[in-house]
PDB file of C-alpha atoms in Angstrom:
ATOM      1  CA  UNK D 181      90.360 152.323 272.369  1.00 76.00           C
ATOM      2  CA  UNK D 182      91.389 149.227 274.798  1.00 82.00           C
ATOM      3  CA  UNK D 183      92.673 146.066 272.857  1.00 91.00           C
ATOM      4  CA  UNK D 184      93.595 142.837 273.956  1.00 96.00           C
ATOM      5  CA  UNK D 185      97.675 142.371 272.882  1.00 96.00           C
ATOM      6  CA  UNK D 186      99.305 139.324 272.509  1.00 97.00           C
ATOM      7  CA  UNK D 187     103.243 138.019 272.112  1.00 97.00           C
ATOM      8  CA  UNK D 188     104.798 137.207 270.560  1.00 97.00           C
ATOM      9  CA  UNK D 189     103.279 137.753 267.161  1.00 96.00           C
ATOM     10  CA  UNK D 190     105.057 134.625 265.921  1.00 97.00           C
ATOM     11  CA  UNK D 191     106.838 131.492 267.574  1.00 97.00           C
ATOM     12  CA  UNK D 192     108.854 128.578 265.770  1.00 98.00           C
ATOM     13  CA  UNK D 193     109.618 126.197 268.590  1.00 98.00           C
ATOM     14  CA  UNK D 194     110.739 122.075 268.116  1.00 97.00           C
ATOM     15  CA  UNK D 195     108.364 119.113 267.805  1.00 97.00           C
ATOM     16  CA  UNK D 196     108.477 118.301 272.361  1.00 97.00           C
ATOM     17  CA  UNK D 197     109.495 121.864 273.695  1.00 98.00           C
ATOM     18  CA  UNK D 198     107.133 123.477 275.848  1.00 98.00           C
ATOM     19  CA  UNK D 199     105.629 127.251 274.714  1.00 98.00           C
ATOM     20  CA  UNK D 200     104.141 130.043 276.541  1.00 97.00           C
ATOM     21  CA  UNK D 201     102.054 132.278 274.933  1.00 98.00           C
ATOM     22  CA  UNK D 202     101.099 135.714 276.719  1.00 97.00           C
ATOM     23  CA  UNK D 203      97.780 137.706 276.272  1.00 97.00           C
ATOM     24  CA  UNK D 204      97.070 141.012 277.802  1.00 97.00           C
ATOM     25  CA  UNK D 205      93.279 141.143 277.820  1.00 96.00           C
ATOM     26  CA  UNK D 206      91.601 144.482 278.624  1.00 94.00           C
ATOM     27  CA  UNK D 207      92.169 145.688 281.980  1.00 91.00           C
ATOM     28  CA  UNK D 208      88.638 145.664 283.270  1.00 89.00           C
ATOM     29  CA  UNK D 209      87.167 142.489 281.341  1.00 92.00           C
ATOM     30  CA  UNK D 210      86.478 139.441 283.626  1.00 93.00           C
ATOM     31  CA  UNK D 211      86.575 136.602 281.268  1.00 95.00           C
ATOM     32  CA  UNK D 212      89.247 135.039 279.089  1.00 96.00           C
ATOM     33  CA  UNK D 213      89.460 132.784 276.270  1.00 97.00           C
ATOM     34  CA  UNK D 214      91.610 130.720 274.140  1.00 98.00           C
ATOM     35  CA  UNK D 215      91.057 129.746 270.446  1.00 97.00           C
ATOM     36  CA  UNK D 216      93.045 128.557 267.876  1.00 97.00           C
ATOM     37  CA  UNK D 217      92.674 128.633 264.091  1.00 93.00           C
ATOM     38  CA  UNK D 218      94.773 126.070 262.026  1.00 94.00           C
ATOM     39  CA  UNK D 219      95.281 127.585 258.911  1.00 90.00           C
ATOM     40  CA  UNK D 220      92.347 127.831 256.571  1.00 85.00           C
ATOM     41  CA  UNK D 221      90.222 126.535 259.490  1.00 88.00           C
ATOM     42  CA  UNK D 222      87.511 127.876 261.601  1.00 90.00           C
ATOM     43  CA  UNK D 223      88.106 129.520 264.695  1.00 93.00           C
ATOM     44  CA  UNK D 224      88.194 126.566 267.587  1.00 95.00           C
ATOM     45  CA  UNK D 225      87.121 127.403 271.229  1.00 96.00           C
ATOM     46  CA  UNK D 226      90.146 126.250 273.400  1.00 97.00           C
ATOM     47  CA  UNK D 227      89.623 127.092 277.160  1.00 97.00           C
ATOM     48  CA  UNK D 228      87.875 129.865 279.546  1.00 96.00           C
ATOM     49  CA  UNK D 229      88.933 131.672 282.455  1.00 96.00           C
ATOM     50  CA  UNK D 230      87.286 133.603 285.180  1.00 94.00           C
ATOM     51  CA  UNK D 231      88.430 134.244 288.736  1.00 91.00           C
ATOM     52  CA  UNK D 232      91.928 132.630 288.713  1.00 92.00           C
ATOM     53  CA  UNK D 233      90.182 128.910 287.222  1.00 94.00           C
ATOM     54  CA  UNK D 234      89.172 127.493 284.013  1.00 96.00           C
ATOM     55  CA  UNK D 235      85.780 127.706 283.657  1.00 94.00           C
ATOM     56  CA  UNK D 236      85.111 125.618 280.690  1.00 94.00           C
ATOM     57  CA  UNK D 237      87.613 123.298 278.331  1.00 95.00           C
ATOM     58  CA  UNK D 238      86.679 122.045 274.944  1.00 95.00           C
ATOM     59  CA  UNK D 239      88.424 118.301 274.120  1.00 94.00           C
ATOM     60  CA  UNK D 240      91.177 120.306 271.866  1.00 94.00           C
ATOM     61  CA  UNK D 241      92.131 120.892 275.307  1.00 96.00           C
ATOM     62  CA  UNK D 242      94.056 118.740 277.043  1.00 94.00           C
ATOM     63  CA  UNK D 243      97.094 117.991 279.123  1.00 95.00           C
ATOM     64  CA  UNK D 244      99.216 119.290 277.115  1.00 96.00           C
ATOM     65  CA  UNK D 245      97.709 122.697 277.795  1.00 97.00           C
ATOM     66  CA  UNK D 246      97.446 124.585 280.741  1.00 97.00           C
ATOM     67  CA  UNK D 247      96.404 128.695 281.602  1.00 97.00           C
ATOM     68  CA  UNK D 248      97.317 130.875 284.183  1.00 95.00           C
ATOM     69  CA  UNK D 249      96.433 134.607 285.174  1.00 93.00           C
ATOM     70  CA  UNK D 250     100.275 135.127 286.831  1.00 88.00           C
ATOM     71  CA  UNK D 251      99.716 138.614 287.887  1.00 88.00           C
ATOM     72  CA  UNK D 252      96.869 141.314 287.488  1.00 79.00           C
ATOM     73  CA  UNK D 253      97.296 141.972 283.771  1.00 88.00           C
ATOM     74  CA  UNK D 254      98.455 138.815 281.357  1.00 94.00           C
ATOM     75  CA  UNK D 255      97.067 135.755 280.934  1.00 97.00           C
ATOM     76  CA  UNK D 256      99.048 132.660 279.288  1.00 97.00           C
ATOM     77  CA  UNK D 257      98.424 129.799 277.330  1.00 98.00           C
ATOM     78  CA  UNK D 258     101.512 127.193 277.937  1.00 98.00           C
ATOM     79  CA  UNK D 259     101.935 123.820 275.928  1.00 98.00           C
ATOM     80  CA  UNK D 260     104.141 121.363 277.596  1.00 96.00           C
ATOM     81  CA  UNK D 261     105.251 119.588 274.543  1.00 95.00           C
ATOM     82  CA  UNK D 262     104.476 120.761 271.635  1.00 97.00           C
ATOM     83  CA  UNK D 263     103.213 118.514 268.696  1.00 96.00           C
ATOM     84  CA  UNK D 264     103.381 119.053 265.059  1.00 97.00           C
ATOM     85  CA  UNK D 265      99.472 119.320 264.641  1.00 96.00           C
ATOM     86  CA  UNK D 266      99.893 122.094 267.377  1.00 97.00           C
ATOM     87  CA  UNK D 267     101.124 124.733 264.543  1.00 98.00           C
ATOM     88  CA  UNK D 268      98.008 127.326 264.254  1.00 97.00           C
ATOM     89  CA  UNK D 269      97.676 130.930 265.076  1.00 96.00           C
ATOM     90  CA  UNK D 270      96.167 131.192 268.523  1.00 97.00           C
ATOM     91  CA  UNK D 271      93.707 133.700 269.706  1.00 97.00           C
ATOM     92  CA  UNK D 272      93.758 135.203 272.942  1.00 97.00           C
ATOM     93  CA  UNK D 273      89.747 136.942 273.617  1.00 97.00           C
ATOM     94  CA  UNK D 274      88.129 138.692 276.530  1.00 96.00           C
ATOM     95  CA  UNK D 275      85.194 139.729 277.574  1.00 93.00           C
ATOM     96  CA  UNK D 276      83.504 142.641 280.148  1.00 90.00           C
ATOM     97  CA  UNK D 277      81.240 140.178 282.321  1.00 83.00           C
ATOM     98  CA  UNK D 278      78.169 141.599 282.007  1.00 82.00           C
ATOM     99  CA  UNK D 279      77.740 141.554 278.197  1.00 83.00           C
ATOM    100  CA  UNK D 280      78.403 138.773 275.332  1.00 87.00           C
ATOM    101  CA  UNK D 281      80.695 140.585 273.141  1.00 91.00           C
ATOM    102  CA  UNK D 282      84.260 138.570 272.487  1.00 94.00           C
ATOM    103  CA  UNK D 283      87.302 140.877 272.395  1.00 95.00           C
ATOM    104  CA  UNK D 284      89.922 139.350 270.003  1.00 96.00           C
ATOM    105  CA  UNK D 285      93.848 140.051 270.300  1.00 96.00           C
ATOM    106  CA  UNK D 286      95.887 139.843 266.674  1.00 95.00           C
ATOM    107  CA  UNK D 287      97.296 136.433 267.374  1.00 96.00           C
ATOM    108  CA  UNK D 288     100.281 134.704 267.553  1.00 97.00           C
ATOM    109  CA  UNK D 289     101.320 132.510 264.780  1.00 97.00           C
ATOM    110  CA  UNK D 290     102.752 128.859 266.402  1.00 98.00           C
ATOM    111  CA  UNK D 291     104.795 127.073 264.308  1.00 98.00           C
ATOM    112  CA  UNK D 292     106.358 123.770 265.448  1.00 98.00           C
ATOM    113  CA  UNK D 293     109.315 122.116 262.788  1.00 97.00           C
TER     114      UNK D 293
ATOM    115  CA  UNK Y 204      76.708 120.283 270.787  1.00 84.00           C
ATOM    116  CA  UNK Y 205      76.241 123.286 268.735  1.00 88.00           C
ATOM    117  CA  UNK Y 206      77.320 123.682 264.716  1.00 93.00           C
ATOM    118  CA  UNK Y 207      77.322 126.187 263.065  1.00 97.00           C
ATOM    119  CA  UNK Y 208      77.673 126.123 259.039  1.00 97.00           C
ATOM    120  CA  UNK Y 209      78.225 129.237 256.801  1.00 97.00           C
ATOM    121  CA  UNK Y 210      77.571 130.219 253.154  1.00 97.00           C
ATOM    122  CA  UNK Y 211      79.184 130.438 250.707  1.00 97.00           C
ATOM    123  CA  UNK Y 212      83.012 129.792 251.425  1.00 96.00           C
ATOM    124  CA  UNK Y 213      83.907 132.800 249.176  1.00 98.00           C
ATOM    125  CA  UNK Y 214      82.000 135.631 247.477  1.00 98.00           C
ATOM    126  CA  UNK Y 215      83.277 137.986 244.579  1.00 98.00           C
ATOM    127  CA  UNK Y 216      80.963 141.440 244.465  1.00 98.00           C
ATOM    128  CA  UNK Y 217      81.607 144.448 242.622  1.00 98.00           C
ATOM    129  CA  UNK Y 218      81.956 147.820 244.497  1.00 98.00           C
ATOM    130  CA  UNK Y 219      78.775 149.076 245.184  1.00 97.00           C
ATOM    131  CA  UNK Y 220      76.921 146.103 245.386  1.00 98.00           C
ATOM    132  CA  UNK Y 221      75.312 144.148 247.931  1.00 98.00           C
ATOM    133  CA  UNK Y 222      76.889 140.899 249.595  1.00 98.00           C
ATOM    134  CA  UNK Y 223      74.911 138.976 251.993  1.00 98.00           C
ATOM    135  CA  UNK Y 224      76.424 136.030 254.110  1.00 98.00           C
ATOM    136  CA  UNK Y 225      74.467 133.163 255.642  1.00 98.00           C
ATOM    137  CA  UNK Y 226      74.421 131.151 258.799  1.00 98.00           C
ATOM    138  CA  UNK Y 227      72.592 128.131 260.299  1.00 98.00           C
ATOM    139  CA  UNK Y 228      72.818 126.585 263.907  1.00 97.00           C
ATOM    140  CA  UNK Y 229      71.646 123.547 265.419  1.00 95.00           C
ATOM    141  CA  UNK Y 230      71.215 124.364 268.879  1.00 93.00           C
ATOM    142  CA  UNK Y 231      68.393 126.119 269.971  1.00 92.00           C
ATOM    143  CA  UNK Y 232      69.762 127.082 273.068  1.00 92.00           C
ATOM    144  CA  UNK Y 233      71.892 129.502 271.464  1.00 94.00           C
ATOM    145  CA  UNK Y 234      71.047 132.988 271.719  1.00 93.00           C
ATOM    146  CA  UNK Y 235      73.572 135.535 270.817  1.00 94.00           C
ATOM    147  CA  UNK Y 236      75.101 135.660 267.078  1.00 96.00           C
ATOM    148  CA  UNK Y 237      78.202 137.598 266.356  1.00 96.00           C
ATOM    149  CA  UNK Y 238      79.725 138.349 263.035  1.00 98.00           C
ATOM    150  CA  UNK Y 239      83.701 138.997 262.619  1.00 97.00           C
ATOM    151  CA  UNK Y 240      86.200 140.594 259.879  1.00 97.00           C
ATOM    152  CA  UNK Y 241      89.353 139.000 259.988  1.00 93.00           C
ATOM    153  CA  UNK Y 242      91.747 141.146 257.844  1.00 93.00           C
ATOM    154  CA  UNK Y 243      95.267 139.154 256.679  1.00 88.00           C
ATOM    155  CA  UNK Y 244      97.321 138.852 259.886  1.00 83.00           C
ATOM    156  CA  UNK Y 245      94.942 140.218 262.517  1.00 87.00           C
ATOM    157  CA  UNK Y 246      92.616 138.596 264.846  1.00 90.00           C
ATOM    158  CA  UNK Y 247      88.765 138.607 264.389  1.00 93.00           C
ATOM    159  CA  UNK Y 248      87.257 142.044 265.008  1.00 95.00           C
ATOM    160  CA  UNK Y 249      83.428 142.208 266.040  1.00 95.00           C
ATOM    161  CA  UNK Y 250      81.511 144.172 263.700  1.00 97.00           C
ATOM    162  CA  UNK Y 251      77.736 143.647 264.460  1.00 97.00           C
ATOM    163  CA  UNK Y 252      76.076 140.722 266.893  1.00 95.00           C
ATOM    164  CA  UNK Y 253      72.348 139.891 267.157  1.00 94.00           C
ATOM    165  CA  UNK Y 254      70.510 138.816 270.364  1.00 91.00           C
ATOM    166  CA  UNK Y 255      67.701 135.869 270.051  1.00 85.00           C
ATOM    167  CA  UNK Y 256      64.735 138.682 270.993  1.00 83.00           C
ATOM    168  CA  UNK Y 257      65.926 140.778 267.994  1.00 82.00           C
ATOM    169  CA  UNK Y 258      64.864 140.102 264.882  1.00 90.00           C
ATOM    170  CA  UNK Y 259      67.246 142.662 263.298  1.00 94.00           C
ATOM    171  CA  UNK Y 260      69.790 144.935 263.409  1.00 94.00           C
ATOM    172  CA  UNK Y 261      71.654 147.234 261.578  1.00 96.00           C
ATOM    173  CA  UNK Y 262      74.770 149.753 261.948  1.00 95.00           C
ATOM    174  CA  UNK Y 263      75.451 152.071 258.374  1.00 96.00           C
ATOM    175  CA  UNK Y 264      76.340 149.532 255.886  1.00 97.00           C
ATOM    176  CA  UNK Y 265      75.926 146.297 257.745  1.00 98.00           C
ATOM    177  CA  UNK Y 266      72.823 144.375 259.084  1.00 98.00           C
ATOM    178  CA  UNK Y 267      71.898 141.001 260.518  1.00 98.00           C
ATOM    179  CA  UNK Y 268      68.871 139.045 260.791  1.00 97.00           C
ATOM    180  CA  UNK Y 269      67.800 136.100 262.537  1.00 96.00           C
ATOM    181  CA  UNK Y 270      64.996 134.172 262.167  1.00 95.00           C
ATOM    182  CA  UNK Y 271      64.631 131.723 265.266  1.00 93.00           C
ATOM    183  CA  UNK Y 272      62.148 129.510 264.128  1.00 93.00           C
ATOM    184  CA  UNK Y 273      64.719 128.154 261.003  1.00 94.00           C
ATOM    185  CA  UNK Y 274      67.380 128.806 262.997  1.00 95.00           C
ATOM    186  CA  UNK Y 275      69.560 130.895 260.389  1.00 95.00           C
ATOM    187  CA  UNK Y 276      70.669 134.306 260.582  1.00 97.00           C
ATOM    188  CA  UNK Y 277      72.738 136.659 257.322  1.00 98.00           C
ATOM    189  CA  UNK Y 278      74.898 139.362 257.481  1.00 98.00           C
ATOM    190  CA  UNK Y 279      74.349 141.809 254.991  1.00 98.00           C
ATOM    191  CA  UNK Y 280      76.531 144.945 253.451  1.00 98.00           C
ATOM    192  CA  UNK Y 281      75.516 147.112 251.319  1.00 97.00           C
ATOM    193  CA  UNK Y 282      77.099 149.775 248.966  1.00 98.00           C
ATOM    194  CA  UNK Y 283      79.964 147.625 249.425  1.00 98.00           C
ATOM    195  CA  UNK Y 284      83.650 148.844 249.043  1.00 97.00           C
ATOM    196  CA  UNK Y 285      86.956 147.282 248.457  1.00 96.00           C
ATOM    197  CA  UNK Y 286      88.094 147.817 252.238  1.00 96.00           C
ATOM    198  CA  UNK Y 287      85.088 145.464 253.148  1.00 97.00           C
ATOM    199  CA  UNK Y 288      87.064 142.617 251.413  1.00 98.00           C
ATOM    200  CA  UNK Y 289      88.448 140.421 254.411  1.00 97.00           C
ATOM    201  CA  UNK Y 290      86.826 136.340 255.814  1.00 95.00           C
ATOM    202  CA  UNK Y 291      84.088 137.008 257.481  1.00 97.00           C
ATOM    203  CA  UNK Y 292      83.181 134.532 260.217  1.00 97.00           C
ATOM    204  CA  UNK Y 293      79.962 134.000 261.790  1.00 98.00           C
ATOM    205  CA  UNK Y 294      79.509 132.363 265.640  1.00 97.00           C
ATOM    206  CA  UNK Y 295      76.981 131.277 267.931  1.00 96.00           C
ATOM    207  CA  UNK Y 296      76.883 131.386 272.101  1.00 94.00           C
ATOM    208  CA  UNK Y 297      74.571 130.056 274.537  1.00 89.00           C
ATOM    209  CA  UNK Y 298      74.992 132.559 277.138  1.00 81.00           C
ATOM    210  CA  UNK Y 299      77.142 135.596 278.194  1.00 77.00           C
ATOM    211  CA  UNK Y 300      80.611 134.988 278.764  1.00 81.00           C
ATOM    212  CA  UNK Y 301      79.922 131.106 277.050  1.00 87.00           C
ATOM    213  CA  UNK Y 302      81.953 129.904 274.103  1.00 92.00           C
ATOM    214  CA  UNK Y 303      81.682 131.082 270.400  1.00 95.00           C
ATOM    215  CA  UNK Y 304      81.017 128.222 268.115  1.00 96.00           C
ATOM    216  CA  UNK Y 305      82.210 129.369 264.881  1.00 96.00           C
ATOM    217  CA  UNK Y 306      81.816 129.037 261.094  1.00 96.00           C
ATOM    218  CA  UNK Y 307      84.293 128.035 258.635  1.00 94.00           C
ATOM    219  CA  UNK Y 308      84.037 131.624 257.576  1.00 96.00           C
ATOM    220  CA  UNK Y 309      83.304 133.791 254.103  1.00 97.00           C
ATOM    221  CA  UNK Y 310      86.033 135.143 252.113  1.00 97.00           C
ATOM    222  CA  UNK Y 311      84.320 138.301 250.334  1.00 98.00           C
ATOM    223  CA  UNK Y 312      86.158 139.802 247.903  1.00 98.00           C
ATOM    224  CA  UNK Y 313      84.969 142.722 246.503  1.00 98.00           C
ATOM    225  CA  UNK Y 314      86.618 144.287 243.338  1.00 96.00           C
ATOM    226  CA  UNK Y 315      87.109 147.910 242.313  1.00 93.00           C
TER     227      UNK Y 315
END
């Protein structure tokens, strides 16, 4: 069965360094998504994606992040300086097009010392 | 915008019983209502959505309902078993491909 994969499965980085985090979604979904859960928290909508531009940005979203679709098959989430409220384990989703059902990958745990 | 609150924050069941989770939004826009497992260390995994012209829905062990007019829909699972223990989270979307607004999720244990 397809699954969306995403590395790595854990990153430390320092308080100001920039992070890119890499989602494969599944190959014939449309639309991509961004969340983040800080731990203990609810699931937070980040950013969405279709046809190479962001098609909708929550507030959690700003600057700091940006996404990109660099080839046919992964899409990243890159923060340019990292903060310490930034530490969560971020979810990469996708989604067919044509239907409303999320695909989730397993995460990747950010921590920022 | 939308918010969605869930109930209770954790639930202890015995094998074999019933466990039913709750939901309520405040936009009535929204229209499609997913429910996710999240094991320890994975990502949410969709186990069972509802559409707003359903009133129902149910796959083996699990259902959902949704009543529109309160604006609340429950998960329920029944003959439950210790693999269903996990945080189960409940969401809301306007519209295909749109955002899921999330609850703060249910952590169900249930014990042997």
């Amino acid at each position: 069965e397809p699954e969306v994969t995403q590395t790595p499965s854990h990153q430390v980085t320092q308080m100001g360094q920039e992070v890119i985090l890499r989602c494969v979604p599944i190959s014939n979904h449309l639309y991509f998504y961004w969340y983040r859960q800080i731990l203990g928290q609810k699931v937070e909508f980040l950013v969405s994606f279709y046809n190479n531009e962001i098609s909708e940005k929550s507030e959690i979203f700003d600057d700091q992040f940006s996404v990109e679709r660099p080839d046919g098959s992964n899409f990243t989430l890159k923060i340019r300086s990292t903060k310490l409220e930034d530490s969560a384990m971020y979810f990469c989703a996708s989604n067919y097009g044509i239907s409303y059902e999320q695909y989730f990958g397993p995460g990747t745990r950010l921590t920022v010392t | 915008g939308e918010n969605v609150e869930q109930h209770p924050s954790t639930l202890s069941v015995q094998e074999g019983d019933s466990a039913v989770i709750k939901c309520t939004y405040s936009d009535s826009a929204s229209n499609y209502f997913p429910w996710y497992k999240q094991e320890l260390g994975k990502g949410p995994q969709l186990i069972i959505d509802i559409r707003s012209n359903v009133g129902e829905k149910k796959d083996q062990r699990i259902a959902v309902t949704l009543n529109k007019t309160a604006k609340h829909f429950s998960l329920h699972i029944t003959e439950t078993q210790p693999e269903d223990s996990a945080v189960y989270f409940c969401a809301a979307s306007e519209r295909s491909q749109g955002n899921l607004i999330f609850g703060k999720g249910t952590k169900l244990s249930v014990k042997p």
